[in-house]
Short mmCIF file of C-alpha atoms and ligand atoms in Angstrom, two decimals:
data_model
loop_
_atom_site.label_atom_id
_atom_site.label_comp_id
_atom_site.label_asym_id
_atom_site.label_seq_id
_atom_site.Cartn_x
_atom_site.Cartn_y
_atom_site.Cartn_z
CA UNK A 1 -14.26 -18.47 -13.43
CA UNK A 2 -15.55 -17.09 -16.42
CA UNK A 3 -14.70 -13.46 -17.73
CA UNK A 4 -14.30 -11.26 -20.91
CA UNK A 5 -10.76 -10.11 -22.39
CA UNK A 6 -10.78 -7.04 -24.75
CA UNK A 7 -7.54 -6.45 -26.06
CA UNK A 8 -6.80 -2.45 -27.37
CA UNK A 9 -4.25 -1.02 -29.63
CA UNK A 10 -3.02 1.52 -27.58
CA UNK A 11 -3.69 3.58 -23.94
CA UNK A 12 -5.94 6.00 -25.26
CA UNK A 13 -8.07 3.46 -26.84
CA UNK A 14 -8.05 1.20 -23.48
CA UNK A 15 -9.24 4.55 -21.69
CA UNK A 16 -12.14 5.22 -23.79
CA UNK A 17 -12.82 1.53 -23.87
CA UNK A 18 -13.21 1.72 -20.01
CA UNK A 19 -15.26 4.92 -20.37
CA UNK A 20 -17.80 2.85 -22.15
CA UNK A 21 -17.73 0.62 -19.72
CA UNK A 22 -18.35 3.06 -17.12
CA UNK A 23 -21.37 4.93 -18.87
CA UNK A 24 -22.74 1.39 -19.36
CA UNK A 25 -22.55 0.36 -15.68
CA UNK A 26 -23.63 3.51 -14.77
CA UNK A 27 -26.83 3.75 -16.68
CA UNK A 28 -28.01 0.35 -15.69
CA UNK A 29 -27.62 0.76 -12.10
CA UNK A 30 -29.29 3.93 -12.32
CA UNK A 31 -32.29 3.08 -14.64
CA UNK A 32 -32.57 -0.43 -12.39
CA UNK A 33 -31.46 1.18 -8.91
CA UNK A 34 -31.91 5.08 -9.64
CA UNK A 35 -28.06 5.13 -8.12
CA UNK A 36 -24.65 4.22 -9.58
CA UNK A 37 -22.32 2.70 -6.95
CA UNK A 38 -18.90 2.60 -7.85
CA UNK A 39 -15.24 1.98 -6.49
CA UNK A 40 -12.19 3.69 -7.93
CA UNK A 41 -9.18 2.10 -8.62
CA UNK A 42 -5.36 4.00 -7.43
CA UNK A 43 -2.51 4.57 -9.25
CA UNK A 44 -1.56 6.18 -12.75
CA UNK A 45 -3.66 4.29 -15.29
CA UNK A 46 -6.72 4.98 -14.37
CA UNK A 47 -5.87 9.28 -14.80
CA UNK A 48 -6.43 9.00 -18.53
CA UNK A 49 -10.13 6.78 -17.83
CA UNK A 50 -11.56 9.60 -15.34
CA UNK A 51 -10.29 12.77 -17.58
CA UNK A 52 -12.21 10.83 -20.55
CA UNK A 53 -14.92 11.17 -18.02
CA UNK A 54 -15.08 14.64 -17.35
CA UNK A 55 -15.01 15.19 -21.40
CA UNK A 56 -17.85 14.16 -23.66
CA UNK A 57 -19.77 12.60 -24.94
CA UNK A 58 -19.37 10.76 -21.28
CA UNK A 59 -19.77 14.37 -19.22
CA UNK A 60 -23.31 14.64 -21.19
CA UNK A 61 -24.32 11.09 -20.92
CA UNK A 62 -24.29 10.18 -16.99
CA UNK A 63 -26.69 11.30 -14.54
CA UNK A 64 -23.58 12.30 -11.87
CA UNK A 65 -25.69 13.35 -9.45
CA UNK A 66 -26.97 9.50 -9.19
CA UNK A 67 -22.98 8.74 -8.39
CA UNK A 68 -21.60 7.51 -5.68
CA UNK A 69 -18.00 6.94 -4.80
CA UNK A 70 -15.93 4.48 -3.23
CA UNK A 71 -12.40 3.21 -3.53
CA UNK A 72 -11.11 -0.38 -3.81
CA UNK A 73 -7.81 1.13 -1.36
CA UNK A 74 -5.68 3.80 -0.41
CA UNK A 75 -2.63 4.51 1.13
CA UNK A 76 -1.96 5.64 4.53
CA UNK A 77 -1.45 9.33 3.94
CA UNK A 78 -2.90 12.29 4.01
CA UNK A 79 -5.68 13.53 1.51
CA UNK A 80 -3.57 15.93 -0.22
CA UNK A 81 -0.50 14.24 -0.48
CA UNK A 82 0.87 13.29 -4.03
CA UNK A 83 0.95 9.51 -3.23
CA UNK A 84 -2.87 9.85 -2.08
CA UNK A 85 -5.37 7.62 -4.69
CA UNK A 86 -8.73 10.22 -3.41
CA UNK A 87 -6.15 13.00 -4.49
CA UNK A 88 -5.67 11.62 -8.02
CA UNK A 89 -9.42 10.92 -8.72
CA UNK A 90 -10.39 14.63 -6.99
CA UNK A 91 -7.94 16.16 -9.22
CA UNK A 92 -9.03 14.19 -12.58
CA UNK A 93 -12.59 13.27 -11.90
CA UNK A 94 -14.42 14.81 -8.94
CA UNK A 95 -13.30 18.53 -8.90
CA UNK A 96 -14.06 18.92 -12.89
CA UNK A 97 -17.29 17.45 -12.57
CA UNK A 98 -18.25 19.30 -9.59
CA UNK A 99 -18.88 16.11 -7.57
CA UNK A 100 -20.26 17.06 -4.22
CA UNK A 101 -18.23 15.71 -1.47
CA UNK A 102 -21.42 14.40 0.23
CA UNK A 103 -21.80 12.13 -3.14
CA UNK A 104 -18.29 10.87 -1.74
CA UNK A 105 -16.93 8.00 0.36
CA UNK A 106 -12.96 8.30 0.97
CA UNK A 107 -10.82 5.67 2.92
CA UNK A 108 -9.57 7.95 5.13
CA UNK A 109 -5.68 7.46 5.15
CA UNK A 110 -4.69 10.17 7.31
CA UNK A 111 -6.34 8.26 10.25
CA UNK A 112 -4.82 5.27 12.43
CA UNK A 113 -4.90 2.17 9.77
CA UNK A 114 -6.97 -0.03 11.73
CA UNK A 115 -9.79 2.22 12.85
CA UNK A 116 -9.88 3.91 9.26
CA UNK A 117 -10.51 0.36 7.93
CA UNK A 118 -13.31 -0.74 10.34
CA UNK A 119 -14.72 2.90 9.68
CA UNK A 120 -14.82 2.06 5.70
CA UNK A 121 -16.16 -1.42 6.48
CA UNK A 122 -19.14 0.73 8.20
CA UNK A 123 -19.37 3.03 5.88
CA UNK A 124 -19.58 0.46 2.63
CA UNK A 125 -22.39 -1.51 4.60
CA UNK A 126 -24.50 1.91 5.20
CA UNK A 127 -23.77 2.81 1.35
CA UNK A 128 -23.59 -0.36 -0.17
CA UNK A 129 -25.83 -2.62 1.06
CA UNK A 130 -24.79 -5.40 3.72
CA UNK A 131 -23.26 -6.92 1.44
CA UNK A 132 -21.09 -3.59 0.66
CA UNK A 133 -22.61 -4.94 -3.82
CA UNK A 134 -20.86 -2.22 -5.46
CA UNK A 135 -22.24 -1.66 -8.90
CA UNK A 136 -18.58 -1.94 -10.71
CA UNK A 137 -15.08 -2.34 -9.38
CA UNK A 138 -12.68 -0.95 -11.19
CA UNK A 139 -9.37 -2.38 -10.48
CA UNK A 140 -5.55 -1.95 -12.07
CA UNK A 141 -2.71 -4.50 -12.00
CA UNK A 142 0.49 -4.52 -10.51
CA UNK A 143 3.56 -6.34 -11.94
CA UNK A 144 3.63 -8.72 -8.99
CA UNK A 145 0.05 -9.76 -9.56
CA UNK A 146 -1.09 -6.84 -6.90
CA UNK A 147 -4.36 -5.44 -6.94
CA UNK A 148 -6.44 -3.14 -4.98
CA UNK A 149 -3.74 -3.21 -2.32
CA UNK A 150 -3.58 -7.11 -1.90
CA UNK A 151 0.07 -7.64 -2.48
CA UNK A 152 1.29 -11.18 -2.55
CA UNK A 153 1.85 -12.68 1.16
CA UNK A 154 0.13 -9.86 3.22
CA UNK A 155 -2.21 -10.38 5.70
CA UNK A 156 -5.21 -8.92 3.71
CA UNK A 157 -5.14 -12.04 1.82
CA UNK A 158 -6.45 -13.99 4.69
CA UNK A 159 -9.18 -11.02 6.12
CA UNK A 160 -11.73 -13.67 7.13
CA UNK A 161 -15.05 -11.97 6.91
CA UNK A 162 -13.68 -8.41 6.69
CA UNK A 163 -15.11 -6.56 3.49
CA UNK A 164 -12.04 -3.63 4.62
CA UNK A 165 -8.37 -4.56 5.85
CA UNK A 166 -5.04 -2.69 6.73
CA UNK A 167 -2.00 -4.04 4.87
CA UNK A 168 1.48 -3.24 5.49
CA UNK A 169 3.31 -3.45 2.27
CA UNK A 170 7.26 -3.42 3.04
CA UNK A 171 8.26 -2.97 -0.68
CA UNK A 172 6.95 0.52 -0.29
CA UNK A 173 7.69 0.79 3.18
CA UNK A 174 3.83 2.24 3.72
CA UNK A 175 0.22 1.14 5.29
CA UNK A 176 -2.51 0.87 3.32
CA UNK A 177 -6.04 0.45 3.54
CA UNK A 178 -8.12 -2.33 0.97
CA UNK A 179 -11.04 -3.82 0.12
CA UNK A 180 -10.88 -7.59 0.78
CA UNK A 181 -11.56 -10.25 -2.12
CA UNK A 182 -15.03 -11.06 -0.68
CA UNK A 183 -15.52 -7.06 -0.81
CA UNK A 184 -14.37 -7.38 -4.44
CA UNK A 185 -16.17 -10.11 -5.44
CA UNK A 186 -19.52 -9.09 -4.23
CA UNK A 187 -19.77 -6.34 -6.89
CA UNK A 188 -22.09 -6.79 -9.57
CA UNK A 189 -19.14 -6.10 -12.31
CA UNK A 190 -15.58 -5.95 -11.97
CA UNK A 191 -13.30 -3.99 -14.92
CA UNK A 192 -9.42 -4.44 -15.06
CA UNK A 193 -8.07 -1.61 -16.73
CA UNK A 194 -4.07 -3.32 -17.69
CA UNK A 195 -1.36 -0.94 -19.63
CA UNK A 196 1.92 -1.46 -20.64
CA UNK A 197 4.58 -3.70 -21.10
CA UNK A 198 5.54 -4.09 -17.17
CA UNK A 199 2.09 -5.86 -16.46
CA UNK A 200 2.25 -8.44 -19.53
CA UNK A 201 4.13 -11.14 -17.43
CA UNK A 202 1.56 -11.05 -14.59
CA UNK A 203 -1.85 -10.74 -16.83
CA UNK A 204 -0.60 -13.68 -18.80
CA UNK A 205 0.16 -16.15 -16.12
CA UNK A 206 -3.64 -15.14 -14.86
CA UNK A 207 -5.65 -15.07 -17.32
CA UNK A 208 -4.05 -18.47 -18.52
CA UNK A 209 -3.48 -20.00 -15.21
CA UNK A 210 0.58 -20.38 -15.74
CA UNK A 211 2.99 -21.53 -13.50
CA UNK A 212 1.94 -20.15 -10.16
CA UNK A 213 -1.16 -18.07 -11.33
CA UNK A 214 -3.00 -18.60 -7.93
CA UNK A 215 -0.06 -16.80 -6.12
CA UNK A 216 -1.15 -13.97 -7.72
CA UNK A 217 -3.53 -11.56 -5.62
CA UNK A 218 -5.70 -10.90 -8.77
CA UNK A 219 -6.21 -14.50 -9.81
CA UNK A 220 -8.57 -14.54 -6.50
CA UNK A 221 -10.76 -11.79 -8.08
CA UNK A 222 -13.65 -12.74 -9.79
CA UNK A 223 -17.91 -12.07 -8.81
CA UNK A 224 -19.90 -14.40 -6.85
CA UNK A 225 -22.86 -13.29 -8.53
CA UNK A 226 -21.23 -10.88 -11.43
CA UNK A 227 -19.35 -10.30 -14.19
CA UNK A 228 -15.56 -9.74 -15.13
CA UNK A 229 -13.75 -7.98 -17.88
CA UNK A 230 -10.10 -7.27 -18.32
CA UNK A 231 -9.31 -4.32 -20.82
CA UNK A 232 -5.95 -4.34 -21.71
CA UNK A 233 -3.47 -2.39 -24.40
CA UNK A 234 -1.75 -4.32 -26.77
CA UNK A 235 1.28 -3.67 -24.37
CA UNK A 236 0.09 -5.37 -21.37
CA UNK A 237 -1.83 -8.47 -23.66
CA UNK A 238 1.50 -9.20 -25.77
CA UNK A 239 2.67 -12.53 -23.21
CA UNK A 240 -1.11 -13.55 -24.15
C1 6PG B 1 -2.64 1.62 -5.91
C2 6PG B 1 -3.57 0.80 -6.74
C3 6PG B 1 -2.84 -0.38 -7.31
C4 6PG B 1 -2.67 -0.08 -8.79
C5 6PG B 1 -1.64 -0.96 -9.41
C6 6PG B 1 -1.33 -0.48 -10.83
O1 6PG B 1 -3.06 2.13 -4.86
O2 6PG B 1 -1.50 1.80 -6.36
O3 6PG B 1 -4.72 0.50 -6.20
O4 6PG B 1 -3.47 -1.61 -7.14
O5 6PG B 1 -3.93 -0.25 -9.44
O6 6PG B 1 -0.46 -0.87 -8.62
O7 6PG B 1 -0.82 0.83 -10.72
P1 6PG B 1 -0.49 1.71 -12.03
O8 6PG B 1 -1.78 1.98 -12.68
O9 6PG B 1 0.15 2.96 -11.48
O10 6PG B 1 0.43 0.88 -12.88
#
């Protein structure tokens, strides 16, 4: 498994680190592929990547209209609930850049888990090819190893040929929906954006294969036929 590490001094630099990444991704795909096919990643870190986005020079320098969204999971609630990832990105990314929701692909987490899931897995192979080969995955880390929503010893870690998968994760008492690891691993270029202190433990035991690494949900992520990069802030790289 080979990837790139890039280590930066602080959040802000990590988000305009992953920024560049983005605009890079995006203008390849669109200058090879005339669209941009991307998954979002949930949570809190990735806020500070997608208001860089709607700021220049990156608001200038994509084509958005040649965007298309996905999401690498959600939870099982309601779009306009505070816990909902499609909330986050709508708030941060979509709604400032006046993304038309037709250019969108939501996991729908107001619907029943299962049938929400197989839905996605539809919608990904109309969208994405097949082979649902996103352009770039971007992904974010938990401090158990978690990502997407592929927590350690839930089912979606064993999806057999599912590309979308319902996980029940009992430490937050909630559902969620989540792209599989052969969903993850068919994109063309997969970007962990790590921050802070709480994560160093778990990026260092993957990204040198300590004690246990393979336990970790993320150690499984790496392309087929891709490429991987971690960015991290000094905080989450000081166990390296
Ligand atoms: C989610 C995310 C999850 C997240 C990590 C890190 O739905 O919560 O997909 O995998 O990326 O838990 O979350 P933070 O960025 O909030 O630390």
């Amino acid at each position: 498994m080979s990837f790139e590490i890039a280590v930066l001094p602080d959040p802000e630099s990590l988000a305009l680190a992953a920024a560049d990444e983005f605009a890079r991704s995006a203008a390849d795909a669109i200058r090879k592929r005339r669209l941009f096919r991307v998954a979002l990643s949930g949570g809190s870190t990735p806020r500070a990547l997608y208001r860089r986005l709607t700021r220049p020079p990156y608001r200038g320098a994509i084509a958005w209209d040649r965007v298309r969204f996905f999401w690498g999971d959600e939870r099982c609630v309601p779009p306009d609930s505070e816990r909902s990832n499609y909330r986050m990105a709508r708030k941060a990314l979509l709604d400032p850049l006046g993304i038309p929701p037709r250019h969108v692909f939501r996991m729908k987490g107001e619907e029943e888990p299962e049938a929400a899931a197989r839905a996605y897995e539809q919608t990904l192979r109309r969208h994405a090819g097949g082979f649902a080969r996103l352009d770039l995955v971007l992904l974010g880390l938990g401090e158990d190893g978690h990502t997407a929503s592929l927590f350690p010893g839930t089912a979606a870690l064993d999806p057999g040929r599912r590309l979308v998968a319902v996980n029940y994760v009992a430490k937050f008492s909630e559902w969620r929906i989540t792209l599989t690891c052969g969903a993850l691993n068919a994109a063309r270029r997969i970007v962990f954006v790590v921050s802070g202190t709480e994560k160093a433990r778990a990026a260092a035991r993957i990204l040198q294969k300590g004690p246990g690494w393979r336990e970790l949900p993320a150690s499984a992520v790496c392309p087929r036929r891709g490429s991987l990069l971690w960015l991290l802030d000094q905080a989450a790289a000081s166990k390296l």
